[in-house]
mmCIF file of N, CA, C and O in Angstrom:
data_model
loop_
_atom_site.group_PDB
_atom_site.id
_atom_site.type_symbol
_atom_site.label_atom_id
_atom_site.label_comp_id
_atom_site.label_asym_id
_atom_site.label_seq_id
_atom_site.Cartn_x
_atom_site.Cartn_y
_atom_site.Cartn_z
ATOM 1 N N MET E 253 -3.102 92.955 -22.549
ATOM 2 C CA MET E 253 -4.291 92.254 -22.150
ATOM 3 C C MET E 253 -4.292 90.814 -22.659
ATOM 4 O O MET E 253 -4.737 89.918 -21.943
ATOM 5 N N ASP E 254 -3.819 90.635 -23.847
ATOM 6 C CA ASP E 254 -3.764 89.283 -24.404
ATOM 7 C C ASP E 254 -2.813 88.397 -23.599
ATOM 8 O O ASP E 254 -3.082 87.213 -23.409
ATOM 9 N N LYS E 255 -1.744 89.004 -23.142
ATOM 10 C CA LYS E 255 -0.794 88.234 -22.353
ATOM 11 C C LYS E 255 -1.415 87.792 -21.037
ATOM 12 O O LYS E 255 -1.173 86.677 -20.573
ATOM 13 N N ILE E 256 -2.236 88.646 -20.485
ATOM 14 C CA ILE E 256 -2.908 88.297 -19.226
ATOM 15 C C ILE E 256 -3.900 87.168 -19.484
ATOM 16 O O ILE E 256 -3.990 86.212 -18.705
ATOM 17 N N ARG E 257 -4.618 87.252 -20.567
ATOM 18 C CA ARG E 257 -5.583 86.191 -20.897
ATOM 19 C C ARG E 257 -4.850 84.881 -21.163
ATOM 20 O O ARG E 257 -5.310 83.818 -20.751
ATOM 21 N N GLU E 258 -3.756 84.970 -21.880
ATOM 22 C CA GLU E 258 -2.968 83.773 -22.140
ATOM 23 C C GLU E 258 -2.460 83.180 -20.837
ATOM 24 O O GLU E 258 -2.480 81.970 -20.626
ATOM 25 N N LYS E 259 -1.995 84.075 -19.968
ATOM 26 C CA LYS E 259 -1.496 83.628 -18.671
ATOM 27 C C LYS E 259 -2.619 82.979 -17.866
ATOM 28 O O LYS E 259 -2.438 81.924 -17.241
ATOM 29 N N LEU E 260 -3.821 83.612 -17.875
ATOM 30 C CA LEU E 260 -4.980 83.052 -17.174
ATOM 31 C C LEU E 260 -5.379 81.702 -17.759
ATOM 32 O O LEU E 260 -5.695 80.754 -17.025
ATOM 33 N N GLU E 261 -5.361 81.590 -19.066
ATOM 34 C CA GLU E 261 -5.714 80.331 -19.724
ATOM 35 C C GLU E 261 -4.695 79.248 -19.363
ATOM 36 O O GLU E 261 -5.064 78.108 -19.069
ATOM 37 N N LYS E 262 -3.441 79.637 -19.354
ATOM 38 C CA LYS E 262 -2.386 78.716 -18.982
ATOM 39 C C LYS E 262 -2.568 78.260 -17.532
ATOM 40 O O LYS E 262 -2.428 77.080 -17.206
ATOM 41 N N LEU E 263 -2.919 79.196 -16.657
ATOM 42 C CA LEU E 263 -3.162 78.859 -15.251
ATOM 43 C C LEU E 263 -4.379 77.952 -15.099
ATOM 44 O O LEU E 263 -4.391 77.041 -14.269
ATOM 45 N N ARG E 264 -5.422 78.186 -15.895
ATOM 46 C CA ARG E 264 -6.615 77.327 -15.854
ATOM 47 C C ARG E 264 -6.265 75.904 -16.290
ATOM 48 O O ARG E 264 -6.709 74.927 -15.687
ATOM 49 N N ILE E 265 -5.517 75.810 -17.359
ATOM 50 C CA ILE E 265 -5.114 74.494 -17.863
ATOM 51 C C ILE E 265 -4.269 73.779 -16.809
ATOM 52 O O ILE E 265 -4.469 72.601 -16.521
ATOM 53 N N GLU E 266 -3.339 74.539 -16.231
ATOM 54 C CA GLU E 266 -2.490 73.972 -15.190
ATOM 55 C C GLU E 266 -3.335 73.564 -13.992
ATOM 56 O O GLU E 266 -3.132 72.503 -13.395
ATOM 57 N N SER E 267 -4.300 74.408 -13.645
ATOM 58 C CA SER E 267 -5.193 74.113 -12.525
ATOM 59 C C SER E 267 -6.018 72.866 -12.809
ATOM 60 O O SER E 267 -6.186 71.997 -11.936
ATOM 61 N N ASP E 268 -6.537 72.754 -14.007
ATOM 62 C CA ASP E 268 -7.314 71.561 -14.388
ATOM 63 C C ASP E 268 -6.439 70.307 -14.328
ATOM 64 O O ASP E 268 -6.884 69.245 -13.894
ATOM 65 N N SER E 269 -5.191 70.455 -14.773
ATOM 66 C CA SER E 269 -4.255 69.324 -14.737
ATOM 67 C C SER E 269 -4.007 68.882 -13.300
ATOM 68 O O SER E 269 -4.041 67.693 -12.988
ATOM 69 N N PHE E 270 -3.752 69.879 -12.415
ATOM 70 C CA PHE E 270 -3.529 69.553 -11.015
ATOM 71 C C PHE E 270 -4.775 68.966 -10.373
ATOM 72 O O PHE E 270 -4.696 68.058 -9.545
ATOM 73 N N LYS E 271 -5.934 69.499 -10.779
ATOM 74 C CA LYS E 271 -7.201 68.976 -10.236
ATOM 75 C C LYS E 271 -7.385 67.516 -10.658
ATOM 76 O O LYS E 271 -7.797 66.677 -9.864
ATOM 77 N N ALA E 272 -7.085 67.209 -11.918
ATOM 78 C CA ALA E 272 -7.215 65.837 -12.415
ATOM 79 C C ALA E 272 -6.246 64.918 -11.674
ATOM 80 O O ALA E 272 -6.606 63.794 -11.291
ATOM 81 N N LYS E 273 -5.019 65.417 -11.455
ATOM 82 C CA LYS E 273 -4.047 64.615 -10.715
ATOM 83 C C LYS E 273 -4.523 64.389 -9.289
ATOM 84 O O LYS E 273 -4.396 63.294 -8.745
ATOM 85 N N ALA E 274 -5.073 65.430 -8.660
ATOM 86 C CA ALA E 274 -5.570 65.307 -7.286
ATOM 87 C C ALA E 274 -6.724 64.315 -7.228
ATOM 88 O O ALA E 274 -6.798 63.487 -6.320
ATOM 89 N N GLU E 275 -7.645 64.394 -8.195
ATOM 90 C CA GLU E 275 -8.776 63.459 -8.230
ATOM 91 C C GLU E 275 -8.279 62.031 -8.437
ATOM 92 O O GLU E 275 -8.785 61.089 -7.827
ATOM 93 N N GLY E 276 -7.267 61.876 -9.309
ATOM 94 C CA GLY E 276 -6.684 60.552 -9.523
ATOM 95 C C GLY E 276 -6.041 60.024 -8.253
ATOM 96 O O GLY E 276 -6.197 58.852 -7.904
ATOM 97 N N ALA E 277 -5.324 60.914 -7.553
ATOM 98 C CA ALA E 277 -4.684 60.508 -6.301
ATOM 99 C C ALA E 277 -5.733 60.149 -5.255
ATOM 100 O O ALA E 277 -5.575 59.175 -4.516
ATOM 101 N N GLU E 278 -6.804 60.930 -5.185
ATOM 102 C CA GLU E 278 -7.883 60.633 -4.233
ATOM 103 C C GLU E 278 -8.543 59.296 -4.557
ATOM 104 O O GLU E 278 -8.848 58.509 -3.653
ATOM 105 N N ALA E 279 -8.749 59.034 -5.848
ATOM 106 C CA ALA E 279 -9.336 57.753 -6.252
ATOM 107 C C ALA E 279 -8.397 56.605 -5.879
ATOM 108 O O ALA E 279 -8.831 55.554 -5.387
ATOM 109 N N GLU E 280 -7.101 56.821 -6.102
ATOM 110 C CA GLU E 280 -6.125 55.789 -5.749
ATOM 111 C C GLU E 280 -6.091 55.570 -4.245
ATOM 112 O O GLU E 280 -6.032 54.428 -3.775
ATOM 113 N N ILE E 281 -6.166 56.651 -3.465
ATOM 114 C CA ILE E 281 -6.201 56.530 -2.005
ATOM 115 C C ILE E 281 -7.431 55.753 -1.577
ATOM 116 O O ILE E 281 -7.358 54.859 -0.727
ATOM 117 N N LYS E 282 -8.569 56.070 -2.187
ATOM 118 C CA LYS E 282 -9.812 55.364 -1.856
ATOM 119 C C LYS E 282 -9.675 53.875 -2.171
ATOM 120 O O LYS E 282 -10.069 53.021 -1.371
ATOM 121 N N GLU E 283 -9.100 53.577 -3.329
ATOM 122 C CA GLU E 283 -8.911 52.184 -3.731
ATOM 123 C C GLU E 283 -7.948 51.475 -2.776
ATOM 124 O O GLU E 283 -8.188 50.340 -2.364
ATOM 125 N N LEU E 284 -6.865 52.159 -2.412
ATOM 126 C CA LEU E 284 -5.891 51.568 -1.493
ATOM 127 C C LEU E 284 -6.496 51.352 -0.105
ATOM 128 O O LEU E 284 -6.210 50.343 0.547
ATOM 129 N N LYS E 285 -7.337 52.288 0.339
ATOM 130 C CA LYS E 285 -8.004 52.104 1.638
ATOM 131 C C LYS E 285 -8.935 50.909 1.593
ATOM 132 O O LYS E 285 -9.014 50.136 2.545
ATOM 133 N N SER E 286 -9.642 50.762 0.473
ATOM 134 C CA SER E 286 -10.538 49.620 0.323
ATOM 135 C C SER E 286 -9.741 48.316 0.332
ATOM 136 O O SER E 286 -10.115 47.335 0.980
ATOM 137 N N GLU E 287 -8.626 48.307 -0.396
ATOM 138 C CA GLU E 287 -7.766 47.127 -0.434
ATOM 139 C C GLU E 287 -7.191 46.824 0.948
ATOM 140 O O GLU E 287 -7.128 45.669 1.364
ATOM 141 N N LEU E 288 -6.818 47.879 1.676
ATOM 142 C CA LEU E 288 -6.294 47.704 3.031
ATOM 143 C C LEU E 288 -7.356 47.095 3.941
ATOM 144 O O LEU E 288 -7.062 46.200 4.732
ATOM 145 N N ALA E 289 -8.598 47.578 3.802
ATOM 146 C CA ALA E 289 -9.683 47.026 4.624
ATOM 147 C C ALA E 289 -9.876 45.542 4.315
ATOM 148 O O ALA E 289 -10.065 44.725 5.225
ATOM 149 N N LYS E 290 -9.815 45.183 3.027
ATOM 150 C CA LYS E 290 -9.950 43.775 2.642
ATOM 151 C C LYS E 290 -8.806 42.948 3.222
ATOM 152 O O LYS E 290 -9.012 41.839 3.717
ATOM 153 N N LYS E 291 -7.600 43.501 3.153
ATOM 154 C CA LYS E 291 -6.437 42.784 3.695
ATOM 155 C C LYS E 291 -6.556 42.631 5.207
ATOM 156 O O LYS E 291 -6.181 41.604 5.759
ATOM 157 N N ASP E 292 -7.090 43.668 5.887
ATOM 158 C CA ASP E 292 -7.288 43.571 7.332
ATOM 159 C C ASP E 292 -8.263 42.444 7.677
ATOM 160 O O ASP E 292 -8.044 41.682 8.614
ATOM 161 N N VAL E 293 -9.335 42.344 6.881
ATOM 162 C CA VAL E 293 -10.312 41.264 7.095
ATOM 163 C C VAL E 293 -9.642 39.913 6.842
ATOM 164 O O VAL E 293 -9.831 38.953 7.605
ATOM 165 N N GLU E 294 -8.835 39.851 5.795
ATOM 166 C CA GLU E 294 -8.135 38.604 5.473
ATOM 167 C C GLU E 294 -7.170 38.226 6.598
ATOM 168 O O GLU E 294 -7.101 37.060 7.000
ATOM 169 N N VAL E 295 -6.454 39.212 7.125
ATOM 170 C CA VAL E 295 -5.534 38.960 8.234
ATOM 171 C C VAL E 295 -6.305 38.464 9.448
ATOM 172 O O VAL E 295 -5.897 37.515 10.123
ATOM 173 N N GLN E 296 -7.439 39.088 9.734
ATOM 174 C CA GLN E 296 -8.251 38.667 10.874
ATOM 175 C C GLN E 296 -8.738 37.227 10.679
ATOM 176 O O GLN E 296 -8.701 36.423 11.607
ATOM 177 N N ASN E 297 -9.179 36.917 9.462
ATOM 178 C CA ASN E 297 -9.627 35.552 9.180
ATOM 179 C C ASN E 297 -8.486 34.552 9.347
ATOM 180 O O ASN E 297 -8.668 33.461 9.909
ATOM 181 N N LEU E 298 -7.304 34.921 8.865
ATOM 182 C CA LEU E 298 -6.155 34.032 9.008
ATOM 183 C C LEU E 298 -5.763 33.868 10.474
ATOM 184 O O LEU E 298 -5.403 32.768 10.903
ATOM 185 N N ASN E 299 -5.856 34.941 11.240
ATOM 186 C CA ASN E 299 -5.565 34.835 12.680
ATOM 187 C C ASN E 299 -6.563 33.915 13.368
ATOM 188 O O ASN E 299 -6.187 33.136 14.250
ATOM 189 N N ASN E 300 -7.832 33.997 12.946
ATOM 190 C CA ASN E 300 -8.847 33.092 13.506
ATOM 191 C C ASN E 300 -8.519 31.641 13.149
ATOM 192 O O ASN E 300 -8.643 30.743 13.984
ATOM 193 N N LYS E 301 -8.105 31.427 11.896
ATOM 194 C CA LYS E 301 -7.732 30.073 11.482
ATOM 195 C C LYS E 301 -6.537 29.582 12.286
ATOM 196 O O LYS E 301 -6.489 28.413 12.693
ATOM 197 N N ILE E 302 -5.573 30.467 12.508
ATOM 198 C CA ILE E 302 -4.398 30.096 13.296
ATOM 199 C C ILE E 302 -4.825 29.681 14.699
ATOM 200 O O ILE E 302 -4.349 28.681 15.240
ATOM 201 N N THR E 303 -5.735 30.456 15.285
ATOM 202 C CA THR E 303 -6.217 30.136 16.629
ATOM 203 C C THR E 303 -6.898 28.773 16.644
ATOM 204 O O THR E 303 -6.629 27.944 17.518
ATOM 205 N N LEU E 304 -7.757 28.527 15.666
ATOM 206 C CA LEU E 304 -8.452 27.236 15.599
ATOM 207 C C LEU E 304 -7.469 26.086 15.374
ATOM 208 O O LEU E 304 -7.579 25.028 16.003
ATOM 209 N N LEU E 305 -6.500 26.302 14.491
ATOM 210 C CA LEU E 305 -5.511 25.254 14.233
ATOM 211 C C LEU E 305 -4.646 25.003 15.465
ATOM 212 O O LEU E 305 -4.278 23.853 15.742
ATOM 213 N N SER E 306 -4.342 26.059 16.201
ATOM 214 C CA SER E 306 -3.569 25.883 17.437
ATOM 215 C C SER E 306 -4.353 25.057 18.440
ATOM 216 O O SER E 306 -3.795 24.176 19.108
ATOM 217 N N MET E 307 -5.642 25.336 18.540
ATOM 218 C CA MET E 307 -6.492 24.571 19.457
ATOM 219 C C MET E 307 -6.551 23.108 19.007
ATOM 220 O O MET E 307 -6.457 22.195 19.838
ATOM 221 N N ASP E 308 -6.695 22.887 17.696
ATOM 222 C CA ASP E 308 -6.716 21.526 17.168
ATOM 223 C C ASP E 308 -5.390 20.813 17.444
ATOM 224 O O ASP E 308 -5.371 19.634 17.795
ATOM 225 N N LEU E 309 -4.296 21.547 17.279
ATOM 226 C CA LEU E 309 -2.984 20.968 17.547
ATOM 227 C C LEU E 309 -2.855 20.565 19.009
ATOM 228 O O LEU E 309 -2.374 19.462 19.320
ATOM 229 N N GLU E 310 -3.301 21.425 19.909
ATOM 230 C CA GLU E 310 -3.238 21.100 21.339
ATOM 231 C C GLU E 310 -4.057 19.852 21.643
ATOM 232 O O GLU E 310 -3.615 18.966 22.380
ATOM 233 N N ARG E 311 -5.273 19.792 21.071
ATOM 234 C CA ARG E 311 -6.114 18.611 21.296
ATOM 235 C C ARG E 311 -5.445 17.355 20.740
ATOM 236 O O ARG E 311 -5.457 16.300 21.368
ATOM 237 N N SER E 312 -4.855 17.492 19.559
ATOM 238 C CA SER E 312 -4.185 16.337 18.947
ATOM 239 C C SER E 312 -2.999 15.896 19.786
ATOM 240 O O SER E 312 -2.773 14.685 19.956
ATOM 241 N N GLU E 313 -2.247 16.853 20.295
ATOM 242 C CA GLU E 313 -1.103 16.498 21.142
ATOM 243 C C GLU E 313 -1.572 15.801 22.416
ATOM 244 O O GLU E 313 -0.939 14.829 22.859
ATOM 245 N N LYS E 314 -2.677 16.259 22.988
ATOM 246 C CA LYS E 314 -3.221 15.591 24.178
ATOM 247 C C LYS E 314 -3.641 14.164 23.835
ATOM 248 O O LYS E 314 -3.391 13.229 24.603
ATOM 249 N N ARG E 315 -4.291 14.008 22.676
ATOM 250 C CA ARG E 315 -4.717 12.669 22.261
ATOM 251 C C ARG E 315 -3.512 11.757 22.049
ATOM 252 O O ARG E 315 -3.538 10.572 22.414
ATOM 253 N N ILE E 316 -2.473 12.316 21.456
ATOM 254 C CA ILE E 316 -1.254 11.526 21.233
ATOM 255 C C ILE E 316 -0.695 11.062 22.570
ATOM 256 O O ILE E 316 -0.303 9.892 22.719
ATOM 257 N N GLU E 317 -0.648 11.955 23.536
ATOM 258 C CA GLU E 317 -0.137 11.579 24.862
ATOM 259 C C GLU E 317 -1.014 10.497 25.492
ATOM 260 O O GLU E 317 -0.503 9.552 26.092
ATOM 261 N N GLU E 318 -2.332 10.633 25.349
ATOM 262 C CA GLU E 318 -3.236 9.621 25.901
ATOM 263 C C GLU E 318 -3.000 8.269 25.235
ATOM 264 O O GLU E 318 -2.959 7.230 25.904
ATOM 265 N N VAL E 319 -2.837 8.293 23.908
ATOM 266 C CA VAL E 319 -2.609 7.046 23.172
ATOM 267 C C VAL E 319 -1.274 6.429 23.581
ATOM 268 O O VAL E 319 -1.166 5.207 23.759
ATOM 269 N N LYS E 320 -0.255 7.286 23.756
ATOM 270 C CA LYS E 320 1.048 6.782 24.197
ATOM 271 C C LYS E 320 0.928 6.116 25.567
ATOM 272 O O LYS E 320 1.495 5.043 25.797
ATOM 273 N N LEU E 321 0.188 6.769 26.482
ATOM 274 C CA LEU E 321 -0.001 6.184 27.811
ATOM 275 C C LEU E 321 -0.737 4.854 27.715
ATOM 276 O O LEU E 321 -0.373 3.881 28.390
ATOM 277 N N LYS E 322 -1.773 4.814 26.895
ATOM 278 C CA LYS E 322 -2.518 3.560 26.734
ATOM 279 C C LYS E 322 -1.632 2.477 26.129
ATOM 280 O O LYS E 322 -1.735 1.313 26.501
ATOM 281 N N LYS E 323 -0.763 2.871 25.201
ATOM 282 C CA LYS E 323 0.142 1.902 24.602
ATOM 283 C C LYS E 323 1.099 1.363 25.661
ATOM 284 O O LYS E 323 1.343 0.158 25.726
ATOM 285 N N VAL E 324 1.635 2.251 26.485
ATOM 286 C CA VAL E 324 2.539 1.811 27.547
ATOM 287 C C VAL E 324 1.803 0.861 28.482
ATOM 288 O O VAL E 324 2.327 -0.195 28.856
ATOM 289 N N GLU E 325 0.574 1.216 28.839
ATOM 290 C CA GLU E 325 -0.223 0.345 29.709
ATOM 291 C C GLU E 325 -0.491 -0.985 29.016
ATOM 292 O O GLU E 325 -0.429 -2.049 29.636
ATOM 293 N N GLY E 326 -0.796 -0.917 27.715
ATOM 294 C CA GLY E 326 -1.038 -2.137 26.945
ATOM 295 C C GLY E 326 0.201 -3.001 26.874
ATOM 296 O O GLY E 326 0.128 -4.231 26.979
ATOM 297 N N ASP E 327 1.359 -2.354 26.690
ATOM 298 C CA ASP E 327 2.609 -3.112 26.666
ATOM 299 C C ASP E 327 2.857 -3.792 28.001
ATOM 300 O O ASP E 327 3.308 -4.932 28.053
ATOM 301 N N LYS E 328 2.546 -3.069 29.088
ATOM 302 C CA LYS E 328 2.717 -3.663 30.419
ATOM 303 C C LYS E 328 1.791 -4.863 30.570
ATOM 304 O O LYS E 328 2.182 -5.908 31.095
ATOM 305 N N GLU E 329 0.563 -4.692 30.104
ATOM 306 C CA GLU E 329 -0.397 -5.794 30.190
ATOM 307 C C GLU E 329 0.065 -6.965 29.340
ATOM 308 O O GLU E 329 -0.057 -8.126 29.759
ATOM 309 N N ASP E 330 0.597 -6.676 28.136
ATOM 310 C CA ASP E 330 1.114 -7.751 27.282
ATOM 311 C C ASP E 330 2.248 -8.495 27.982
ATOM 312 O O ASP E 330 2.322 -9.721 27.934
ATOM 313 N N THR E 331 3.121 -7.746 28.638
ATOM 314 C CA THR E 331 4.229 -8.356 29.366
ATOM 315 C C THR E 331 3.692 -9.232 30.488
ATOM 316 O O THR E 331 4.166 -10.361 30.698
ATOM 317 N N GLN E 332 2.677 -8.732 31.197
ATOM 318 C CA GLN E 332 2.078 -9.521 32.275
ATOM 319 C C GLN E 332 1.408 -10.767 31.715
ATOM 320 O O GLN E 332 1.503 -11.861 32.298
ATOM 321 N N ILE E 333 0.734 -10.620 30.594
ATOM 322 C CA ILE E 333 0.059 -11.767 29.969
ATOM 323 C C ILE E 333 1.095 -12.812 29.562
ATOM 324 O O ILE E 333 0.907 -14.022 29.780
ATOM 325 N N GLU E 334 2.208 -12.350 28.966
ATOM 326 C CA GLU E 334 3.260 -13.283 28.575
ATOM 327 C C GLU E 334 3.823 -14.011 29.803
ATOM 328 O O GLU E 334 4.043 -15.227 29.758
ATOM 329 N N ALA E 335 4.029 -13.253 30.866
ATOM 330 C CA ALA E 335 4.558 -13.869 32.096
ATOM 331 C C ALA E 335 3.561 -14.889 32.632
ATOM 332 O O ALA E 335 3.945 -15.994 33.056
ATOM 333 N N LEU E 336 2.281 -14.538 32.628
ATOM 334 C CA LEU E 336 1.258 -15.474 33.115
ATOM 335 C C LEU E 336 1.163 -16.691 32.210
ATOM 336 O O LEU E 336 0.984 -17.827 32.696
ATOM 337 N N ASN E 337 1.275 -16.507 30.900
ATOM 338 C CA ASN E 337 1.246 -17.643 29.968
ATOM 339 C C ASN E 337 2.430 -18.572 30.203
ATOM 340 O O ASN E 337 2.280 -19.813 30.161
ATOM 341 N N ARG E 338 3.606 -17.971 30.448
ATOM 342 C CA ARG E 338 4.769 -18.815 30.759
ATOM 343 C C ARG E 338 4.547 -19.589 32.058
ATOM 344 O O ARG E 338 4.881 -20.770 32.170
ATOM 345 N N LYS E 339 3.950 -18.910 33.036
ATOM 346 C CA LYS E 339 3.693 -19.566 34.322
ATOM 347 C C LYS E 339 2.684 -20.704 34.138
ATOM 348 O O LYS E 339 2.850 -21.792 34.704
ATOM 349 N N VAL E 340 1.633 -20.447 33.337
ATOM 350 C CA VAL E 340 0.632 -21.485 33.067
ATOM 351 C C VAL E 340 1.294 -22.666 32.368
ATOM 352 O O VAL E 340 1.053 -23.832 32.717
ATOM 353 N N ALA E 341 2.158 -22.377 31.375
ATOM 354 C CA ALA E 341 2.845 -23.452 30.652
ATOM 355 C C ALA E 341 3.724 -24.252 31.606
ATOM 356 O O ALA E 341 3.757 -25.501 31.549
ATOM 357 N N MET E 342 4.417 -23.550 32.495
ATOM 358 C CA MET E 342 5.272 -24.226 33.462
ATOM 359 C C MET E 342 4.427 -25.084 34.408
ATOM 360 O O MET E 342 4.767 -26.244 34.703
ATOM 361 N N LEU E 343 3.304 -24.526 34.869
ATOM 362 C CA LEU E 343 2.429 -25.289 35.767
ATOM 363 C C LEU E 343 1.835 -26.496 35.060
ATOM 364 O O LEU E 343 1.708 -27.582 35.648
ATOM 365 N N GLU E 344 1.470 -26.349 33.780
ATOM 366 C CA GLU E 344 0.941 -27.487 33.021
ATOM 367 C C GLU E 344 2.010 -28.564 32.857
ATOM 368 O O GLU E 344 1.730 -29.764 32.966
ATOM 369 N N GLN E 345 3.242 -28.121 32.613
ATOM 370 C CA GLN E 345 4.340 -29.086 32.491
ATOM 371 C C GLN E 345 4.561 -29.813 33.810
ATOM 372 O O GLN E 345 4.732 -31.037 33.841
ATOM 373 N N GLN E 346 4.534 -29.048 34.903
ATOM 374 C CA GLN E 346 4.702 -29.676 36.220
ATOM 375 C C GLN E 346 3.562 -30.642 36.497
ATOM 376 O O GLN E 346 3.766 -31.738 37.044
ATOM 377 N N LEU E 347 2.339 -30.230 36.100
ATOM 378 C CA LEU E 347 1.191 -31.113 36.294
ATOM 379 C C LEU E 347 1.369 -32.399 35.502
ATOM 380 O O LEU E 347 1.118 -33.497 36.021
ATOM 381 N N ASP E 348 1.811 -32.269 34.242
ATOM 382 C CA ASP E 348 2.042 -33.463 33.419
ATOM 383 C C ASP E 348 3.094 -34.360 34.056
ATOM 384 O O ASP E 348 2.937 -35.594 34.099
ATOM 385 N N GLU E 349 4.159 -33.739 34.554
ATOM 386 C CA GLU E 349 5.211 -34.523 35.198
ATOM 387 C C GLU E 349 4.685 -35.214 36.446
ATOM 388 O O GLU E 349 4.997 -36.384 36.705
ATOM 389 N N LYS E 350 3.898 -34.512 37.229
ATOM 390 C CA LYS E 350 3.337 -35.098 38.462
ATOM 391 C C LYS E 350 2.390 -36.236 38.116
ATOM 392 O O LYS E 350 2.388 -37.283 38.775
ATOM 393 N N GLU E 351 1.547 -35.997 37.068
ATOM 394 C CA GLU E 351 0.620 -37.053 36.660
ATOM 395 C C GLU E 351 1.393 -38.279 36.176
ATOM 396 O O GLU E 351 1.043 -39.419 36.488
ATOM 397 N N LYS E 352 2.443 -38.040 35.418
ATOM 398 C CA LYS E 352 3.256 -39.153 34.916
ATOM 399 C C LYS E 352 3.922 -39.875 36.085
ATOM 400 O O LYS E 352 3.922 -41.118 36.151
ATOM 401 N N SER E 353 4.440 -39.106 37.001
ATOM 402 C CA SER E 353 5.084 -39.686 38.179
ATOM 403 C C SER E 353 4.047 -40.477 39.005
ATOM 404 O O SER E 353 4.311 -41.567 39.505
ATOM 405 N N TRP E 354 2.880 -39.961 39.175
ATOM 406 C CA TRP E 354 1.827 -40.624 39.949
ATOM 407 C C TRP E 354 1.411 -41.916 39.261
ATOM 408 O O TRP E 354 1.202 -42.940 39.912
ATOM 409 N N ARG E 355 1.266 -41.848 37.925
ATOM 410 C CA ARG E 355 0.887 -43.057 37.185
ATOM 411 C C ARG E 355 1.954 -44.146 37.336
ATOM 412 O O ARG E 355 1.618 -45.325 37.494
ATOM 413 N N GLU E 356 3.183 -43.707 37.246
ATOM 414 C CA GLU E 356 4.271 -44.680 37.363
ATOM 415 C C GLU E 356 4.307 -45.296 38.776
ATOM 416 O O GLU E 356 4.601 -46.479 38.933
ATOM 417 N N SER E 357 3.999 -44.465 39.743
ATOM 418 C CA SER E 357 4.059 -44.997 41.116
ATOM 419 C C SER E 357 2.851 -45.867 41.421
ATOM 420 O O SER E 357 2.901 -46.771 42.252
ATOM 421 N N THR E 358 1.734 -45.654 40.769
ATOM 422 C CA THR E 358 0.548 -46.461 41.023
ATOM 423 C C THR E 358 0.552 -47.737 40.204
ATOM 424 O O THR E 358 -0.217 -48.637 40.469
ATOM 425 N N GLU E 359 1.356 -47.835 39.238
ATOM 426 C CA GLU E 359 1.352 -49.040 38.399
ATOM 427 C C GLU E 359 2.169 -50.101 38.980
ATOM 428 O O GLU E 359 2.885 -50.448 39.682
#
């Protein structure tokens, strides 16, 4: 009878040990699930940030293209302005020459 009681006591102790391990494992699972949920939220937030940054990048690239086009147009206008300034200078020189020639012929 004592051996049976000892065996039962040993089984109870073993059972309590397994129960404690199971409770510890359940607590760890609960903690890991909570951590996983937090990580999922973090991943979702990061994906949202990625989406917003991608949209910002697209807008910035469009702006860059617009600025490049305006620069090209501005360069063309600068070239035209330079050509017109050269033409004005040439016409002023011709005018001066004509005026000088006219003065000489009238004197």
